[in-house]
Short mmCIF file of C-alpha atoms in Angstrom, two decimals:
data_model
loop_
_atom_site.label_atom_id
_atom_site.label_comp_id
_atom_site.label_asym_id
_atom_site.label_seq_id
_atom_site.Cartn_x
_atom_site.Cartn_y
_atom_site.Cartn_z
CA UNK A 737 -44.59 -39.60 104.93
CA UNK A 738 -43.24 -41.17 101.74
CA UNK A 739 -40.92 -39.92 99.35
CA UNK A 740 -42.39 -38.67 95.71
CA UNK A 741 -42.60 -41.68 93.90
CA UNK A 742 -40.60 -41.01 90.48
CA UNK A 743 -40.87 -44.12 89.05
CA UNK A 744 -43.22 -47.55 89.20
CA UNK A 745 -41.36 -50.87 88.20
CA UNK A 746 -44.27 -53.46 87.25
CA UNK A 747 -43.62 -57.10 87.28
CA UNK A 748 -44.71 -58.56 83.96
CA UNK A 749 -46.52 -62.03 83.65
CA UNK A 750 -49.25 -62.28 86.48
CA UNK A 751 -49.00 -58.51 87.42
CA UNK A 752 -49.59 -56.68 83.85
CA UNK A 753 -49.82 -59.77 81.55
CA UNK A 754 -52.28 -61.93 82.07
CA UNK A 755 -51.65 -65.08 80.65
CA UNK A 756 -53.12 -67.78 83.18
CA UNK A 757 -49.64 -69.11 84.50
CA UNK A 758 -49.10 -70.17 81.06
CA UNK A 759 -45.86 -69.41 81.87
CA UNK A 760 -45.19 -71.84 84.92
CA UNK A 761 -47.62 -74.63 83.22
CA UNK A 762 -44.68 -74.85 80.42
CA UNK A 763 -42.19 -74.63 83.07
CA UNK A 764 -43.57 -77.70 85.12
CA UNK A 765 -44.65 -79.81 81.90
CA UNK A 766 -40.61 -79.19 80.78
CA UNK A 767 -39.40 -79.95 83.50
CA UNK A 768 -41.69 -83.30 84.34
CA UNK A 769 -40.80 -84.20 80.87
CA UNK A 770 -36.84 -84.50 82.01
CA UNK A 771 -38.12 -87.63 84.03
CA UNK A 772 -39.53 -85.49 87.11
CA UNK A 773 -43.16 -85.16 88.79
CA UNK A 774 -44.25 -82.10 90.16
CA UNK A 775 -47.34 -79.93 90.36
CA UNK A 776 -48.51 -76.54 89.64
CA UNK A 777 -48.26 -75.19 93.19
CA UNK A 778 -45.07 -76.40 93.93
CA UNK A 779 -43.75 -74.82 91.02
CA UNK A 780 -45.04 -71.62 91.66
CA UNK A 781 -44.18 -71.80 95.60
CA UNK A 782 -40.37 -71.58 94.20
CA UNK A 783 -40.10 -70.56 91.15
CA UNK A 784 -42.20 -67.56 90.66
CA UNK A 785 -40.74 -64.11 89.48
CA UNK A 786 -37.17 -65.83 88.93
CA UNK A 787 -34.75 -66.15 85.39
CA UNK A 788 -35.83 -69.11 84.51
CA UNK A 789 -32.88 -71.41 84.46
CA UNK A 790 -32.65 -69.90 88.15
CA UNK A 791 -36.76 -71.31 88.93
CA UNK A 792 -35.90 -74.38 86.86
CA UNK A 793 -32.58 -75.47 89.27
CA UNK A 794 -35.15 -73.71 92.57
CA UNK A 795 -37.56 -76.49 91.80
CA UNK A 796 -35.46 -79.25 91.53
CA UNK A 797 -33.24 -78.23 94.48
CA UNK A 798 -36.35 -78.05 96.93
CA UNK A 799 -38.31 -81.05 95.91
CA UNK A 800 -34.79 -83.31 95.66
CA UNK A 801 -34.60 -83.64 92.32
CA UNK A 802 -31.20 -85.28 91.47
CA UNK A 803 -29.35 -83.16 88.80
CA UNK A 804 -26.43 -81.58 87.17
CA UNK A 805 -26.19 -78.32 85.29
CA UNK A 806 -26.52 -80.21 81.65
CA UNK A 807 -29.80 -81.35 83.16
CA UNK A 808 -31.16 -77.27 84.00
CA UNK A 809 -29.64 -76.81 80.08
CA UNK A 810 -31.78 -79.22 78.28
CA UNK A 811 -35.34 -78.28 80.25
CA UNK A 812 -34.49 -74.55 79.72
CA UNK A 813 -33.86 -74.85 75.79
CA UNK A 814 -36.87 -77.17 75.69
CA UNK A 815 -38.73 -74.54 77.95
CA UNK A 816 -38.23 -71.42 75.61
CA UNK A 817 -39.23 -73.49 72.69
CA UNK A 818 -42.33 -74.92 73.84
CA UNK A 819 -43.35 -71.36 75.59
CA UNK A 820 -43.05 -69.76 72.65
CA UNK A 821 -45.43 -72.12 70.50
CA UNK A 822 -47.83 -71.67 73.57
CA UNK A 823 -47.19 -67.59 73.11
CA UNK A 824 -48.06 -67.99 69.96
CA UNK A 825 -51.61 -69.69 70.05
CA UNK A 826 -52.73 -69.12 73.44
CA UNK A 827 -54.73 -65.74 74.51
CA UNK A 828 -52.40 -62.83 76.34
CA UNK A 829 -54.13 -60.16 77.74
CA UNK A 830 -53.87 -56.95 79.97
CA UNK A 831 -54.67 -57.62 83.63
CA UNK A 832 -57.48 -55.33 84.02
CA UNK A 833 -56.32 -51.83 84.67
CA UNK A 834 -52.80 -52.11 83.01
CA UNK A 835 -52.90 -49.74 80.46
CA UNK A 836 -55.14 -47.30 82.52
CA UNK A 837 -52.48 -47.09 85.27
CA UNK A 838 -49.76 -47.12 82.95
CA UNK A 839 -51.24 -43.30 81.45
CA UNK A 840 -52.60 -42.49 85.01
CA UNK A 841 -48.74 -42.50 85.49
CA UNK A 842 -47.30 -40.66 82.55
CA UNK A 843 -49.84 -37.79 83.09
CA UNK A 844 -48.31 -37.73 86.71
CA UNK A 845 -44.74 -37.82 85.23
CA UNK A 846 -44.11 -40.83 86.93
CA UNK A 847 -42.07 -43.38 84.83
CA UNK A 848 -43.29 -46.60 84.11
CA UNK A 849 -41.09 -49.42 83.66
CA UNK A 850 -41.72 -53.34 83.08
CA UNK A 851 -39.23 -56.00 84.09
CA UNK A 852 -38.80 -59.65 83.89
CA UNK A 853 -37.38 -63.16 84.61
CA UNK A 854 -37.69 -63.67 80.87
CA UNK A 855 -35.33 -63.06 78.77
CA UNK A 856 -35.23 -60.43 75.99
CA UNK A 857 -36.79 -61.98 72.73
CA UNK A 858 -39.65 -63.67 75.25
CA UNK A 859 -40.60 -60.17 77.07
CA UNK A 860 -40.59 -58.66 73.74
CA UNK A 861 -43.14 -61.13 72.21
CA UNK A 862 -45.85 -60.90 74.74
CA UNK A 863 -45.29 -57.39 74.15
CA UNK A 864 -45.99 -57.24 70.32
CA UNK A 865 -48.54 -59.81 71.04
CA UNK A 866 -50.19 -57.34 73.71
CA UNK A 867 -49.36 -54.62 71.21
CA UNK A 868 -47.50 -52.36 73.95
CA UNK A 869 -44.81 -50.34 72.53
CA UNK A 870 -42.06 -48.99 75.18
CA UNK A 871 -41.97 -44.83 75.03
CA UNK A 872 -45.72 -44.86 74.07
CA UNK A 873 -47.66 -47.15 76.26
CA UNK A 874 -44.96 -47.45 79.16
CA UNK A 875 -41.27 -45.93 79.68
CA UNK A 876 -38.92 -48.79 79.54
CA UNK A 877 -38.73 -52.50 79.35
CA UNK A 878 -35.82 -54.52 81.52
CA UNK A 879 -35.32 -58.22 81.18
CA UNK A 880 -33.33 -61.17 82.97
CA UNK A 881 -31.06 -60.75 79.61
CA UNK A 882 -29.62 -57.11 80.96
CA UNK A 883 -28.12 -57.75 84.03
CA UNK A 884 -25.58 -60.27 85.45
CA UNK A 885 -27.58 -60.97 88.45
CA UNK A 886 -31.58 -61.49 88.63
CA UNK A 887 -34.07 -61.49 91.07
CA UNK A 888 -34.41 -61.21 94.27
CA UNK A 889 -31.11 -59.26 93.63
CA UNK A 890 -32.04 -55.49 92.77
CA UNK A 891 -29.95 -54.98 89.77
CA UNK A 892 -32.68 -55.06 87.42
CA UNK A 893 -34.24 -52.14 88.74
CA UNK A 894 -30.87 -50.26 89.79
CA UNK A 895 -30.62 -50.00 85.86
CA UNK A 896 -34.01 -48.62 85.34
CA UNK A 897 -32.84 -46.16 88.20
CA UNK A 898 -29.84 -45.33 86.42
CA UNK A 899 -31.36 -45.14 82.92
CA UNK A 900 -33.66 -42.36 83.85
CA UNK A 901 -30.47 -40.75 86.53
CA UNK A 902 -32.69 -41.57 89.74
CA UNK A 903 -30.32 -41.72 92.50
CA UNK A 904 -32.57 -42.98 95.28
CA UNK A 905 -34.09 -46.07 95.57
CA UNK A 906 -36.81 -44.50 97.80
CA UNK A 907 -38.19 -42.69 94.71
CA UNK A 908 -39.13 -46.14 93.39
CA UNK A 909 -42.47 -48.26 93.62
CA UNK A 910 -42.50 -51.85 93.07
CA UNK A 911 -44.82 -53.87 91.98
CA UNK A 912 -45.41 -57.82 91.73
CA UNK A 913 -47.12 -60.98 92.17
CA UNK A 914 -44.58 -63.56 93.71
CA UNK A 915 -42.76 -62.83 96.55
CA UNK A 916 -38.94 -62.59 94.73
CA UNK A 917 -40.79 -59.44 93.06
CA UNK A 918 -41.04 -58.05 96.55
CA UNK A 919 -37.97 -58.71 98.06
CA UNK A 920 -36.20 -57.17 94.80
CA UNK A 921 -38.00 -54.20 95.61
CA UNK A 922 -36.75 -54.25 98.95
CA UNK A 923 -33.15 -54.85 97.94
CA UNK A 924 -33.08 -51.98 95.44
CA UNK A 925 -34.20 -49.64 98.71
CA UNK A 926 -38.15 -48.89 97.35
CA UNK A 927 -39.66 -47.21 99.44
CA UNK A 928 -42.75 -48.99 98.56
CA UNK A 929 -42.75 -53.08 97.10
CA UNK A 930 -46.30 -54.26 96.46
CA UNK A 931 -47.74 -57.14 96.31
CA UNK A 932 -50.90 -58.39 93.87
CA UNK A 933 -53.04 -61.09 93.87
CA UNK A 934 -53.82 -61.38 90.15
CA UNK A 935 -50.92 -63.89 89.54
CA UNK A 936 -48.45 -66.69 90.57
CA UNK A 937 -48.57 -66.28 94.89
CA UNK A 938 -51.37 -65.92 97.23
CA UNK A 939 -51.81 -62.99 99.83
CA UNK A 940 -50.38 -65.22 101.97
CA UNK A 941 -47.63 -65.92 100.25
CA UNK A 942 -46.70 -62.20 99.56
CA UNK A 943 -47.43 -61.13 102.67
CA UNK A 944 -44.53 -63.43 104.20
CA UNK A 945 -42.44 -60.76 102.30
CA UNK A 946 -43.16 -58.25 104.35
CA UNK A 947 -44.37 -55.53 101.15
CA UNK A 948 -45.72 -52.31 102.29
CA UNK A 949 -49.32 -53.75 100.69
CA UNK A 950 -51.28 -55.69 99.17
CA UNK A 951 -53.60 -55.02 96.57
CA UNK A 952 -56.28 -56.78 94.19
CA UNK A 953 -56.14 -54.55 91.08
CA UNK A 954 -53.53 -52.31 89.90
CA UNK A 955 -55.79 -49.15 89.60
CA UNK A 956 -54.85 -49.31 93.92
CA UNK A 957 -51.57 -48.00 92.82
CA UNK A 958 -52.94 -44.50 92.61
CA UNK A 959 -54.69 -45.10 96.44
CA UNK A 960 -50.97 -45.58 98.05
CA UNK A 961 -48.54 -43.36 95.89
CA UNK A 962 -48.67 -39.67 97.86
CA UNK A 963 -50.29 -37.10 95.84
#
């Protein structure tokens, strides 16, 4: 039997935003730029869910990239710039349920909070591009820019614990698409971390995590949180 569930943690890009890996696309063609060559998949096999100087140094490190910390600088600044003229003119949606589960939720009085690899001003674009305000469409936003350490280290959602004074980690669902989202969840003490297949890893990939589940659409939330 599971503890209540008090509050849900959602990933963002890939698990509420839907924006096509736009994110990792601008990631790869920054860092290819710097004199590198690598693909889509092995970008997302390493870098997914991660603050993105963190994916940025993950990729080069496993494909043998040769490079210094100036190097993970430069492709980060260019990064943020370029992703931000792609937020600007590409289409960002909700993955389909997002804002359903999000007030399927609230009327439970379970809190809903959104973290991210990204850093502040980034989360909060997609956001006023999505048109989501925090304390009307969900509880709380966290970002890479709050905390001193990121993913797959739980301090993110330790502060969303402490924000709304929930003690136990067990009271806490997570939810995410790469397998870093998981093993946060797991770090923080969730009782449940979930995995979805609407982003950056495959069901294969997440289920190497070990998550308690999962699931295809994020309306499934409702099918494993205890009534």
């Amino acid at each position: 039997m599971h503890p209540e569930i008090k509050m849900v943690v959602f990933d963002m890009a890939g698990t509420t935003v839907n924006e096509d890996n736009l994110v990792y696309k601008t990631l790869m063609n920054a860092i290819n730029a710097a004199g590198f060559s690598y693909n889509l998949d092995q970008v997302l096999a390493v870098a997914a869910g991660k603050e993105k100087k963190e994916a940025i140094r993950s990729v080069l490190k496993t494909y043998g990239g040769d490079f210094d910390e100036a190097v993970v600088t430069d492709i980060y600044g260019k990064f943020i710039n370029q992703l931000q003229q792609a937020y600007e003119v590409e289409a960002i949606l909700p993955q389909p349920g997002a804002t359903d589960i999000f007030e399927k939720l609230r009327d439970r009085n379970i809190v809903t909070v959104l973290n991210t690899g990204y850093d502040r001003p980034t989360a909060e674009a997609i956001l006023k591009k999505l048109g989501w305000v925090a304390g009307k469409d969900f509880d709380a936003l966290i970002t890479a820019s709050e905390v001193s350490q990121n993913r797959p280290e739980p301090d993110m959602i330790l502060l969303a614990m402490k924000q709304y004074e929930i003690a136990d980690g067990s009271a806490v669902m997570k939810v995410g698409d790469s397998s870093i989202d998981i093993e946060e969840g797991q770090n923080a003490g969730c009782s449940l971390s979930i995995g979805i297949t609407t982003g950056a890893h495959t069901r294969e990939q997440l289920q190497n995590a070990n998550p308690n589940a999962v699931i295809d659409h994020l309306m499934q939330i409702l099918e494993i949180i205890p009534n």
